[in-house]
CSV table of C-alpha atoms and ligand atoms in Angstrom, one decimal:
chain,number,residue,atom,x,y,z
A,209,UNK,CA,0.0,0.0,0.0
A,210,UNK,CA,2.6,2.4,1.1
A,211,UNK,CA,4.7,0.9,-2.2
A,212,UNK,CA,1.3,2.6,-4.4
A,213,UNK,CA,1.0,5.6,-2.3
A,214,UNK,CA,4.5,6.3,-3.1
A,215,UNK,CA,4.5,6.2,-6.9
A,216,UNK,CA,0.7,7.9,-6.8
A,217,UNK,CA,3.1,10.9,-4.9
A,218,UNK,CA,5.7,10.6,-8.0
A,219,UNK,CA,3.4,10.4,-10.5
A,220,UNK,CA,2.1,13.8,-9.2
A,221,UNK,CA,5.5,15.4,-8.9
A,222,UNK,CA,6.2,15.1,-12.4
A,223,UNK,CA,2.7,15.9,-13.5
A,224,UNK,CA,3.9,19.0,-10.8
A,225,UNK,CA,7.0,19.8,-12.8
A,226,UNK,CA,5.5,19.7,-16.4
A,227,UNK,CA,2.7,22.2,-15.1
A,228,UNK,CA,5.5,24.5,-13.4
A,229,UNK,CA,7.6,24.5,-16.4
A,230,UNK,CA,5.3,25.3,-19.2
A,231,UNK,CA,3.5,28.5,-16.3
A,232,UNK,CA,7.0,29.9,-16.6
A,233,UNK,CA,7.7,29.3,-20.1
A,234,UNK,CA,4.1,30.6,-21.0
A,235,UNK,CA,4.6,33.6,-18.8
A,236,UNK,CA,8.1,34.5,-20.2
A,237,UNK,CA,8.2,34.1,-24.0
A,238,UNK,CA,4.3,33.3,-25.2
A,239,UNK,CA,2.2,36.1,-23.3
A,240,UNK,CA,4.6,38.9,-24.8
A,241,UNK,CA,4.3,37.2,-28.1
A,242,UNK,CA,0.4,36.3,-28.0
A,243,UNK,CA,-1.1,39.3,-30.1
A,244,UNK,CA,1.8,39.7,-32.2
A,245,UNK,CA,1.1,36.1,-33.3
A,246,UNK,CA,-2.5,36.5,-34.0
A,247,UNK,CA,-2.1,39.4,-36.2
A,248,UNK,CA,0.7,38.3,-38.6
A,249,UNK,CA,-0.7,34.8,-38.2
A,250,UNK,CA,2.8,33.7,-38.8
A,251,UNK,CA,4.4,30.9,-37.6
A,252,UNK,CA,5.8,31.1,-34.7
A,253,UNK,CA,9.5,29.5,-35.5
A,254,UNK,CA,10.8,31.0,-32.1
A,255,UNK,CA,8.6,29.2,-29.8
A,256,UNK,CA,9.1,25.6,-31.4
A,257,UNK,CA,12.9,26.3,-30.8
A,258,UNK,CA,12.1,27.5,-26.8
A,259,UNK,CA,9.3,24.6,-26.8
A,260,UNK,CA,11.7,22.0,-28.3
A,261,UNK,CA,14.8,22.4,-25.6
A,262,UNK,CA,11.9,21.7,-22.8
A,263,UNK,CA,10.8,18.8,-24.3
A,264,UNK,CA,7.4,20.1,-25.3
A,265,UNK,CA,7.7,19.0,-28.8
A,266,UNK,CA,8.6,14.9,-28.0
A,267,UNK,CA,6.0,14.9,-24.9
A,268,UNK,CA,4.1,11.3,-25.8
A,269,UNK,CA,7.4,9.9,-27.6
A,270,UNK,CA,8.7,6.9,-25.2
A,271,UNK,CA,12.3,7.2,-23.7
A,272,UNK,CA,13.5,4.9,-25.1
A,273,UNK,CA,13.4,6.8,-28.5
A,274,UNK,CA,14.9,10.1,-26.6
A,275,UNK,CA,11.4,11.6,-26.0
A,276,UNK,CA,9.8,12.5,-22.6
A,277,UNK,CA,7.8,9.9,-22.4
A,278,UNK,CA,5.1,12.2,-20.4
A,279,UNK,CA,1.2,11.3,-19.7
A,280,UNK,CA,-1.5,12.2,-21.0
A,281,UNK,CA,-2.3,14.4,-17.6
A,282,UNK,CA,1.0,16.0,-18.3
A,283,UNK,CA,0.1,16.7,-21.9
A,284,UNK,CA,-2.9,18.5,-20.6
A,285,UNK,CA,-1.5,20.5,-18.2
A,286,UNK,CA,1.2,21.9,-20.4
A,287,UNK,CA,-1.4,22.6,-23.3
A,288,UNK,CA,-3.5,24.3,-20.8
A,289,UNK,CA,-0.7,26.5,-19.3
A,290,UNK,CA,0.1,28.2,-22.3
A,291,UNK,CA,-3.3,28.2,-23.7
A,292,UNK,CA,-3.7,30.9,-20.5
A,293,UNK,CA,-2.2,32.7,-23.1
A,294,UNK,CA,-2.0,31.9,-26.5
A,295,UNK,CA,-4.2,28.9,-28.0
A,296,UNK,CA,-2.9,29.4,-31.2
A,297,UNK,CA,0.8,28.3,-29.3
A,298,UNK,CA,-0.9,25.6,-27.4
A,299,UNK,CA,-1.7,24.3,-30.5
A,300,UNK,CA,1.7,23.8,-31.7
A,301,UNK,CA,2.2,21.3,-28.3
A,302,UNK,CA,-1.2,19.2,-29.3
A,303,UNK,CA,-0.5,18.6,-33.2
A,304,UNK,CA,3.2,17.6,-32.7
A,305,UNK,CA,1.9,15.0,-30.0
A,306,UNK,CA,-1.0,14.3,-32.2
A,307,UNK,CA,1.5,13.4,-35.0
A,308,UNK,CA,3.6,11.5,-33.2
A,309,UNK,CA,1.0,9.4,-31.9
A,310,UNK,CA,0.2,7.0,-34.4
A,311,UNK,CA,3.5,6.5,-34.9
A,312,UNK,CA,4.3,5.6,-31.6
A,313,UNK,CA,1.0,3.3,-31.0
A,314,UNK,CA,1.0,1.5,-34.5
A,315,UNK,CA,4.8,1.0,-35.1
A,316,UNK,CA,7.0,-1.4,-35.0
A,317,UNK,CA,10.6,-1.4,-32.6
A,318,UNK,CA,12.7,-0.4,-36.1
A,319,UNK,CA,10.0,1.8,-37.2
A,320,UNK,CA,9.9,4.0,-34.1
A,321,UNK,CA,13.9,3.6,-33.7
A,322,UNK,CA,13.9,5.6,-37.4
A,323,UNK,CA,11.4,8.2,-37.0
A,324,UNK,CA,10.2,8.9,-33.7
A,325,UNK,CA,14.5,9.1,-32.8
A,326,UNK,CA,15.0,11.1,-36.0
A,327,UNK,CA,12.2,13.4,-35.1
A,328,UNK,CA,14.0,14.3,-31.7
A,329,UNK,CA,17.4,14.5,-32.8
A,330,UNK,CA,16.2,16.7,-35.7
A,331,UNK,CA,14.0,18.9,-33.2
A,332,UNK,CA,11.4,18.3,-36.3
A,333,UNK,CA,7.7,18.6,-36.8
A,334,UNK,CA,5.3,16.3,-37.6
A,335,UNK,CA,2.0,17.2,-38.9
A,336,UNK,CA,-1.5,14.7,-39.0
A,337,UNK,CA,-3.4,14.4,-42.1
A,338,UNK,CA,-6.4,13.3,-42.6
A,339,UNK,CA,-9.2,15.7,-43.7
A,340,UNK,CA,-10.1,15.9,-47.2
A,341,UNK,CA,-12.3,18.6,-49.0
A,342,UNK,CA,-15.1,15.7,-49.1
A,343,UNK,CA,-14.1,13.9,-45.8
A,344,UNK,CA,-13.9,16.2,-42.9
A,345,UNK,CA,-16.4,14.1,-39.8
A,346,UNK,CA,-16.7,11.4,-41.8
A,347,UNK,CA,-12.8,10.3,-42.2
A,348,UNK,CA,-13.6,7.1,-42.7
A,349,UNK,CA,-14.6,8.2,-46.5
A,350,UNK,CA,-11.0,9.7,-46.9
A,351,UNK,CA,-10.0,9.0,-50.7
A,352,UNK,CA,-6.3,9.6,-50.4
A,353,UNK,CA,-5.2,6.1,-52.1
A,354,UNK,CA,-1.8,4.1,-51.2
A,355,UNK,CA,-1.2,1.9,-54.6
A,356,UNK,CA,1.2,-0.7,-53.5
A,357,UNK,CA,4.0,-0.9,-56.4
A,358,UNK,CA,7.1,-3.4,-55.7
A,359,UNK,CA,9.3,-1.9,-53.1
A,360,UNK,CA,6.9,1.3,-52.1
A,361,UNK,CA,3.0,2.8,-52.4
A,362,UNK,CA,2.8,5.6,-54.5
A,363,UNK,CA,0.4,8.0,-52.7
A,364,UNK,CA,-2.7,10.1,-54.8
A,365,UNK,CA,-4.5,12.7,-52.9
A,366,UNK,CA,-5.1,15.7,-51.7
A,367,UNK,CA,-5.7,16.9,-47.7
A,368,UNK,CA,-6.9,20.0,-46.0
A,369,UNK,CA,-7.0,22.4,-42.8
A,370,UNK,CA,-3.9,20.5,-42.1
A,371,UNK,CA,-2.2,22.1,-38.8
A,372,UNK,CA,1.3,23.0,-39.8
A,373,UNK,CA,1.1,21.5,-43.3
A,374,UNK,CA,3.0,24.0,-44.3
A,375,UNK,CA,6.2,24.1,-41.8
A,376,UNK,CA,6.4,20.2,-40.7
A,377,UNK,CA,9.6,17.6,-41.6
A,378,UNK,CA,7.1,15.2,-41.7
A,379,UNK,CA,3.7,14.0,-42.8
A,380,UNK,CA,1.7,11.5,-40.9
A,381,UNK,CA,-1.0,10.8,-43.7
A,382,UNK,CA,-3.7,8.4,-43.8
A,383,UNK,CA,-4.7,6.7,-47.0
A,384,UNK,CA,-6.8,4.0,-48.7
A,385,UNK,CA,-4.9,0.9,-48.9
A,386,UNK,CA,-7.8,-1.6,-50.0
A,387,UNK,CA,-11.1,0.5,-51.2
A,388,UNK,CA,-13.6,-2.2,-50.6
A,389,UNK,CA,-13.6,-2.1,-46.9
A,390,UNK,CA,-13.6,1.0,-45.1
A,391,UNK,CA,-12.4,1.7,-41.7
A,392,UNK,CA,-10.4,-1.5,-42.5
A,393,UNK,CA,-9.0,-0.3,-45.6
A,394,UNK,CA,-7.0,2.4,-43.7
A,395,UNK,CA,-3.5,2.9,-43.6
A,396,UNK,CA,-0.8,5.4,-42.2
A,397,UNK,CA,2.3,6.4,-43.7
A,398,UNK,CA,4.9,8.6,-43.2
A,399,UNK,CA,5.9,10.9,-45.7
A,400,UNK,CA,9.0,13.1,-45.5
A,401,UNK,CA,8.9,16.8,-46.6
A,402,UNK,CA,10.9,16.8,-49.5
A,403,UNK,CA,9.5,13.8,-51.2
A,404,UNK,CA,9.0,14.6,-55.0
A,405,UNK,CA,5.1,15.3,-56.0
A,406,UNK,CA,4.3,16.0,-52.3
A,407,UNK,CA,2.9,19.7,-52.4
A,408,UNK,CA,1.7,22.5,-49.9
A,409,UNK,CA,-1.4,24.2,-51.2
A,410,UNK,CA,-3.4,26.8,-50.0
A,411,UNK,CA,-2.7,28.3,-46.8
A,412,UNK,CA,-6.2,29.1,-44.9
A,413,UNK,CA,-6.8,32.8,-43.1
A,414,UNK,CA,-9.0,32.1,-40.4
A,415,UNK,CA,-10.6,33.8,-37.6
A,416,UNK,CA,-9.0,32.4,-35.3
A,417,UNK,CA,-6.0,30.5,-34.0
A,418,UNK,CA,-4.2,32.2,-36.7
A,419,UNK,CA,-0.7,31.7,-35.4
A,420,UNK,CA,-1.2,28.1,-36.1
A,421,UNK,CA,-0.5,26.9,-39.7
A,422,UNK,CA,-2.9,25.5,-41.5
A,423,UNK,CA,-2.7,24.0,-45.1
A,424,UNK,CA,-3.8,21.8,-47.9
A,425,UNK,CA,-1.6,18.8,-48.6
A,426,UNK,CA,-1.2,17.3,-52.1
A,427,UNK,CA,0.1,14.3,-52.9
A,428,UNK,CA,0.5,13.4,-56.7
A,429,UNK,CA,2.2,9.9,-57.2
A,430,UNK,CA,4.2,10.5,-53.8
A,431,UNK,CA,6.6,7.5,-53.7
A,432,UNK,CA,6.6,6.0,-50.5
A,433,UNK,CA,8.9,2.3,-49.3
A,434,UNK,CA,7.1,0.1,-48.0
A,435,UNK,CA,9.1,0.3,-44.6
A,436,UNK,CA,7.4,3.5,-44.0
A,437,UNK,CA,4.3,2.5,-43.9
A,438,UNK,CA,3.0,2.4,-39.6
A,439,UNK,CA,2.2,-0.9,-38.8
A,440,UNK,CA,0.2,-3.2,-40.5
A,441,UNK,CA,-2.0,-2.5,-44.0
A,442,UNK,CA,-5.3,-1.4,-42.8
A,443,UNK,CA,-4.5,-0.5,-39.1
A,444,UNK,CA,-4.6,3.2,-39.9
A,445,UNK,CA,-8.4,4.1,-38.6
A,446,UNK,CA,-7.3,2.4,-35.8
A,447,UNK,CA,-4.2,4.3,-35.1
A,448,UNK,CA,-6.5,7.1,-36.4
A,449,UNK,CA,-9.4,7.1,-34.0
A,450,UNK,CA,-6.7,6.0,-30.5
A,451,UNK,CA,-4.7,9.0,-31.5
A,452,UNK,CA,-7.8,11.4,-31.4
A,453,UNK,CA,-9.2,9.8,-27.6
A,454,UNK,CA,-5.9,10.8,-26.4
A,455,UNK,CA,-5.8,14.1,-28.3
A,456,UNK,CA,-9.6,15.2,-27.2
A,457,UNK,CA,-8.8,16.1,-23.5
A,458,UNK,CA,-5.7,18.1,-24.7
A,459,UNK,CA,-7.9,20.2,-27.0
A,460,UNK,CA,-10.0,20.5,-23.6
A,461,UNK,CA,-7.2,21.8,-21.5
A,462,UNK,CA,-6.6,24.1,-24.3
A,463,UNK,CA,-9.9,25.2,-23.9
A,464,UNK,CA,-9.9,25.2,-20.5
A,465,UNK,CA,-6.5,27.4,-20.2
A,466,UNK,CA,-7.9,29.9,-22.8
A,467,UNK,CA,-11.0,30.4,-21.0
A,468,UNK,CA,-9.0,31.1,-17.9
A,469,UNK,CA,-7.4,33.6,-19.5
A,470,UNK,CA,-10.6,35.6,-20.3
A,471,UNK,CA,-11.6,35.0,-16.7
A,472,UNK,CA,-8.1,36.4,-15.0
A,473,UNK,CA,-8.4,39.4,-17.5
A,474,UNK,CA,-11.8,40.9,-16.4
A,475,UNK,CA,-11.6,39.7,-13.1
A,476,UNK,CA,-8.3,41.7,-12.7
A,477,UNK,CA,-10.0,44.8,-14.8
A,478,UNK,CA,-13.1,44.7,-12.3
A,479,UNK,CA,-10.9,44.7,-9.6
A,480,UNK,CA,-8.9,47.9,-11.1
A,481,UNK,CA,-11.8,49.6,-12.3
A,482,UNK,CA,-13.9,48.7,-9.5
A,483,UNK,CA,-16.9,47.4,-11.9
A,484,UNK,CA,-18.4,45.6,-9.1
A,485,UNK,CA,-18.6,48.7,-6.4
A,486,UNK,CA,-19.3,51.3,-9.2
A,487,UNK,CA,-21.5,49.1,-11.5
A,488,UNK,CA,-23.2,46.9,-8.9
A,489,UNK,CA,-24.9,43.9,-8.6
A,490,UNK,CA,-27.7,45.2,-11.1
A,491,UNK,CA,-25.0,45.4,-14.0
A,492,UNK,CA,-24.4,41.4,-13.2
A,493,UNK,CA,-21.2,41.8,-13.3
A,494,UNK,CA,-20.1,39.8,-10.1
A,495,UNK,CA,-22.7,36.8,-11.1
A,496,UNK,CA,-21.2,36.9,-14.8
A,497,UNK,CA,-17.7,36.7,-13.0
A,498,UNK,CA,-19.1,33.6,-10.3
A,499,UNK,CA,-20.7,31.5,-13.2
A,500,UNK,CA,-17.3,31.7,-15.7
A,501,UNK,CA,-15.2,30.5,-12.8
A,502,UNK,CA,-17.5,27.9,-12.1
A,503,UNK,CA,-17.9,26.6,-15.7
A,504,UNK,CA,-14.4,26.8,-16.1
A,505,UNK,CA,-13.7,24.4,-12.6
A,506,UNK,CA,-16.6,22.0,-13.8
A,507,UNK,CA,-14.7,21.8,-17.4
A,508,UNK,CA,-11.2,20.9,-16.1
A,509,UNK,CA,-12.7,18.8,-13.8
A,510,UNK,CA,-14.1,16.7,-16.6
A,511,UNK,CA,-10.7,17.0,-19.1
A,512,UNK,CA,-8.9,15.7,-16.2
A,513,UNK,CA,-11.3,12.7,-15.5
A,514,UNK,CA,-10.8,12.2,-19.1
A,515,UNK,CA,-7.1,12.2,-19.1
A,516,UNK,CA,-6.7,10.5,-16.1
A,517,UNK,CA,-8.8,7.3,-17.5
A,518,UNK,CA,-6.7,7.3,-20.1
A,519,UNK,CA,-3.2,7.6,-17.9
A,520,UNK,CA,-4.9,4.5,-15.8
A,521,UNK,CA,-6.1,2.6,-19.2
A,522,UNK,CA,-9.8,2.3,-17.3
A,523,UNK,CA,-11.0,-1.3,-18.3
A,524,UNK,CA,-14.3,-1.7,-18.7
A,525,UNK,CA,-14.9,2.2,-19.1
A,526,UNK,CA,-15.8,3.7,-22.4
A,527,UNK,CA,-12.8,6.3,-22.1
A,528,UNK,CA,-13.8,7.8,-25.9
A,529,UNK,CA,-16.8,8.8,-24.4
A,530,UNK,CA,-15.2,11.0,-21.7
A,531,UNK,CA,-12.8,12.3,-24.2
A,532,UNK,CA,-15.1,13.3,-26.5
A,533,UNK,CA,-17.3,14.9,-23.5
A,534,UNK,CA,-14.7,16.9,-22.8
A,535,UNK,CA,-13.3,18.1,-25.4
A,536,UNK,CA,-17.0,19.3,-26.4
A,537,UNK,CA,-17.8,20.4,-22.6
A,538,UNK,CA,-14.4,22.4,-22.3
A,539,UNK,CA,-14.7,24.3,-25.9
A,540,UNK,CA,-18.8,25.2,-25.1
A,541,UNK,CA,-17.4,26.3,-21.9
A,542,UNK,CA,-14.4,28.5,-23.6
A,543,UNK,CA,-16.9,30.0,-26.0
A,544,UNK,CA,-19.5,31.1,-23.5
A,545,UNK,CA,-17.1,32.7,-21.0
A,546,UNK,CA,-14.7,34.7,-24.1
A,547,UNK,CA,-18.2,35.8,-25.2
A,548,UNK,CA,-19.2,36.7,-21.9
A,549,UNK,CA,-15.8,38.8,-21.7
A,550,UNK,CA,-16.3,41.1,-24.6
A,551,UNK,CA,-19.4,41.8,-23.4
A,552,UNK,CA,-18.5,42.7,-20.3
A,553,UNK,CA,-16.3,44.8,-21.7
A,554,UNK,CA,-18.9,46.3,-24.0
A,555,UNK,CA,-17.7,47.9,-27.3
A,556,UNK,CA,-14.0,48.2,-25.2
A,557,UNK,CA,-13.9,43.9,-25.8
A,558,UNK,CA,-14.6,44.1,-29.9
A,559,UNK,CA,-11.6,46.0,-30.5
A,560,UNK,CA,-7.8,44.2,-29.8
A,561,UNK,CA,-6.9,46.6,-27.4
A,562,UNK,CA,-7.9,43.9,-25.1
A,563,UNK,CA,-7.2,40.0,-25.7
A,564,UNK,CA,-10.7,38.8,-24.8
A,565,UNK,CA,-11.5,39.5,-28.8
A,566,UNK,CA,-8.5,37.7,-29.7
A,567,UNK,CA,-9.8,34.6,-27.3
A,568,UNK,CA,-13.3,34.9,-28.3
A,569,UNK,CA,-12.1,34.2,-32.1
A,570,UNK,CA,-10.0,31.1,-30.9
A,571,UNK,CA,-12.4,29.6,-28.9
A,572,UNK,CA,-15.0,29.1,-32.1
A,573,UNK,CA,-12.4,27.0,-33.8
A,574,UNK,CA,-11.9,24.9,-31.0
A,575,UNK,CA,-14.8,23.7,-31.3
A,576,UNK,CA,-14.4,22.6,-34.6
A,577,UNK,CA,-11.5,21.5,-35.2
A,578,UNK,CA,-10.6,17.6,-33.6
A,579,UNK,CA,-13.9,16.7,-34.2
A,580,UNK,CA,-16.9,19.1,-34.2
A,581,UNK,CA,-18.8,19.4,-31.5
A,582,UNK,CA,-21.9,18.2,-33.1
A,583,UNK,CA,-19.8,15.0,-33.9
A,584,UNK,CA,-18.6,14.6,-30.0
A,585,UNK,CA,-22.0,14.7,-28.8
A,586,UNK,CA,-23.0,12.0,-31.0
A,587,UNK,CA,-20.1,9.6,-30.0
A,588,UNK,CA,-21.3,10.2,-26.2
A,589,UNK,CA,-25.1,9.4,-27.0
A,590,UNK,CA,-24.5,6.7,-29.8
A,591,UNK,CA,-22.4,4.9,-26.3
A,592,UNK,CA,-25.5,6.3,-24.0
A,593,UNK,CA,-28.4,4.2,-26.1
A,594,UNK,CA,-26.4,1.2,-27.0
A,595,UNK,CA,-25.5,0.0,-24.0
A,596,UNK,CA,-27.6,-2.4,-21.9
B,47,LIG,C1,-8.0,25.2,-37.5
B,47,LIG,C2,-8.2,23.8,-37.9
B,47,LIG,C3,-7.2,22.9,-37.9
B,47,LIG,C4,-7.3,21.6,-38.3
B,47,LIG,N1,-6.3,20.7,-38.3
B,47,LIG,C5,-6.4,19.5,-38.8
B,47,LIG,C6,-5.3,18.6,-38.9
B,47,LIG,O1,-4.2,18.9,-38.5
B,47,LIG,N2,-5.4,17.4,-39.5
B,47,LIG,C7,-6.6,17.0,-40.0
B,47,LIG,O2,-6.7,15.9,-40.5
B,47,LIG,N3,-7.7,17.8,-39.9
B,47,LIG,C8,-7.6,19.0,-39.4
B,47,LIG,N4,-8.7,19.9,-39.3
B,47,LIG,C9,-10.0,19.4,-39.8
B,47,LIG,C10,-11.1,19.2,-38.8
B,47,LIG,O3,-10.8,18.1,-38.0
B,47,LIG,C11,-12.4,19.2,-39.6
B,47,LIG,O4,-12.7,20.5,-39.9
B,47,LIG,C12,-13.5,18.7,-38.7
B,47,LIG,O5,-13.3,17.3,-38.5
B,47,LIG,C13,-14.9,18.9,-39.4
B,47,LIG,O6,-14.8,18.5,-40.8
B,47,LIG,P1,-15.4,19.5,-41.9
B,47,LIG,O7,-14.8,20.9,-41.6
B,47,LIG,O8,-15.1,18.9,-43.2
B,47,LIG,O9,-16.9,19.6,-41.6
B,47,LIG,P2,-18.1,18.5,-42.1
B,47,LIG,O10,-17.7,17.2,-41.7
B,47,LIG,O11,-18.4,18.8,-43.5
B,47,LIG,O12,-19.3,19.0,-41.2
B,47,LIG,C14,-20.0,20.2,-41.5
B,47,LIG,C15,-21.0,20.4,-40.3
B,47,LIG,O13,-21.9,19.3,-40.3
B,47,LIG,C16,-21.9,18.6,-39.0
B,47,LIG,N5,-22.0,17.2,-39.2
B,47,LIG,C17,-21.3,16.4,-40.1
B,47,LIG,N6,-21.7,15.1,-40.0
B,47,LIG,C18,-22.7,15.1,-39.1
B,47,LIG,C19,-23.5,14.1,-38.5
B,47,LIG,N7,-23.4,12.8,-39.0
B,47,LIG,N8,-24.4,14.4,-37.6
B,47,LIG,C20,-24.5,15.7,-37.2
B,47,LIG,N9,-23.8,16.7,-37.6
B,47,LIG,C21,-22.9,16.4,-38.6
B,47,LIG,C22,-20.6,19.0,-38.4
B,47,LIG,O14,-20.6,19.0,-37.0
B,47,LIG,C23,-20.4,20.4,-39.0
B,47,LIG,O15,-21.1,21.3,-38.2
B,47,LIG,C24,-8.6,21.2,-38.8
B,47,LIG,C25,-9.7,22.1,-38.8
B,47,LIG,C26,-9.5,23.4,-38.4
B,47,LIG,C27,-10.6,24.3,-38.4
């Protein structure tokens, strides 16, 4: 007992220690850079560098292939901490791990000793790519085809909204290996930037989370070996769909840490301005205040239920179901309190002299992207009426 009690105690510590370390690296290089980054909506090459030496960018990749082998609590707590800031720079943390995920669950020993070491040594990023312009919630209709030829697949298709399509090393990209099947029919390869006939197209302007990077991929006869393909033909959905439970309560933190931000910002205006004394409890300025900080504690409360099933492996629990509640939960949550700050900020919060704008545009991609919302409340009540 003692024994469990110990490692519960060191499990914490690091958790601890990731949180610490991202608060001060948030605080010292992300804050100062957070509106700059929204309204160049350029990539911010300077934070990957900063993220990369704390071992942001290699969170989920085991030891053993030089990464920090974190959990997935960890993962949160770092995506939230500098979401208090900057989701768009929150982001960059989520899609490396994303990327590296299926690599890391669906490969083989030699296939994560090439590419998940290669992508730490290099300090390189990895992008995930699987929408289409006709497959965005339904990714099991993804027409991306892998043609096997000899020695390699040659690789036909085109992807978009890809986050950091246009600034990765390397492509995690999900393709049709046999059409006749499906979900089975699914499988992940790797694709190095570089490769001939592998293209970056359009680069989207969106409303928010614009310092994030986000691109079509084309892939016209993209030759590809064999040997790196991940895992077996037709494991890709699965690689897929086990990467996204574990990426859903990260995209909750993120929403959670943004949403704080809004909260910490008018709370510390009202306190300045005295909003509550001079506008009083008729303006509903202190309830407004009450019911963000109590949305916000019921949302992490639910991403880290989520993430802690998954750091535990629950048996017996439907752990997509808690990941896709909060991911939904957590964004809903972000969007109603960054509303609820520009408007207590009243024609002040439209314009960017204060972030809350900035947040309230971020928050509405959040929850699309990862699965919309619509599709996360489906996965919960498709769970809810067929079980027993
Ligand atoms: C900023 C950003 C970054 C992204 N990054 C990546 C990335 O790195 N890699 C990647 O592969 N993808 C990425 N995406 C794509 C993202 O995951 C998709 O946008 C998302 O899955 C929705 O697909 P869609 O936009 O094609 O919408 P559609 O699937 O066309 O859906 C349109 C609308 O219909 C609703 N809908 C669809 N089907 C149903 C249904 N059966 N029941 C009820 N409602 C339904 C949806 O909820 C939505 O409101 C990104 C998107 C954004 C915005």
């Amino acid at each position: 007992m003692d024994k469990e009690f110990e490692l519960m105690e060191a499990v914490e510590q690091v958790r601890e220690g990731w949180r610490r370390k991202a608060s001060e690296v948030a605080k010292r290089v992300v804050a100062p850079r957070a509106a700059e980054i929204d309204e160049t909506g350029e990539f911010a090459w300077d934070l990957a560098e900063e993220y990369s030496q704390h071992g942001f960018l290699s969170l989920l990749i085991p030891k053993e292939y030089g990464g920090m082998d974190a959990d997935i609590t960890s993962f949160c707590l770092v995506a939230e901490e500098i979401a208090n800031y900057c989701a768009s720079s929150s982001l960059l943390v989520i899609v490396q791990a994303v990327g590296t995920m299926p690599l890391a669950l669906g490969g083989t020993q030699a296939f994560k000793e090439n590419f998940l070491t290669r992508i730490v040594k290099e300090k390189a990023l990895i992008c995930f790519c699987v929408t289409e312009p006709d497959a965005g919630s339904d990714s099991a209709s993804i027409r991306t085809k892998a043609v096997l030829k000899d020695d390699h697949y040659l690789l036909n298709g085109r992807k978009c909204f890809i986050t950091n399509g246009g600034v990765a090393n390397y492509y995690a990209v999900f393709a049709v290996t046999n059409p006749g099947v499906k979900m089975e029919g699914i499988s992940g390869f790797v694709v190095e930037k570089g490769t001939p006939g592998l293209s970056i197209g359009k680069t989207e302007e969106k409303m928010g989370i614009r310092g994030s990077n986000t691109t079509e991929v084309i892939l016209e006869d993209v030759k590809v070996p064999i040997h790196h393909r991940i895992g077996d033909e037709g494991a890709g959905w699965w690689q897929m769909m086990r990467t996204l439970n574990r990426s859903r309560p990260a995209i909750g933190a993120q929403a959670v840490g943004l949403a704080q931000g809004a909260l910490n910002y008018v709370v510390r205006l009202a306190r300045e301005k005295g909003w509550t004394k001079e506008k009083g409890e008729t303006s509903g300025v202190p309830y407004t205040l009450a019911d963000m900080a109590t949305q916000i504690e019921a949302a992490r409360a639910l991403v880290y239920k989520a993430a802690n099933m998954m750091d535990e492996k629950a048996k017996g629990t439907p752990v997509q179901v808690f990941s896709a509640m909060s991911k939904y939960f957590a964004s809903d949550v972000a969007m109603k309190v960054t509303t609820d700050a520009v408007q207590m900020l009243q024609w002040q919060g439209l314009t960017q002299r204060h972030p809350v704008e900035r947040m309230m545009r971020d928050a509405k991609v959040i929850q699309i992207f990862e699965g919309t919302n619509q599709i996360q409340r489906m996965v919960v009540a498709h769970t809810l009426l067929k079980s027993k």
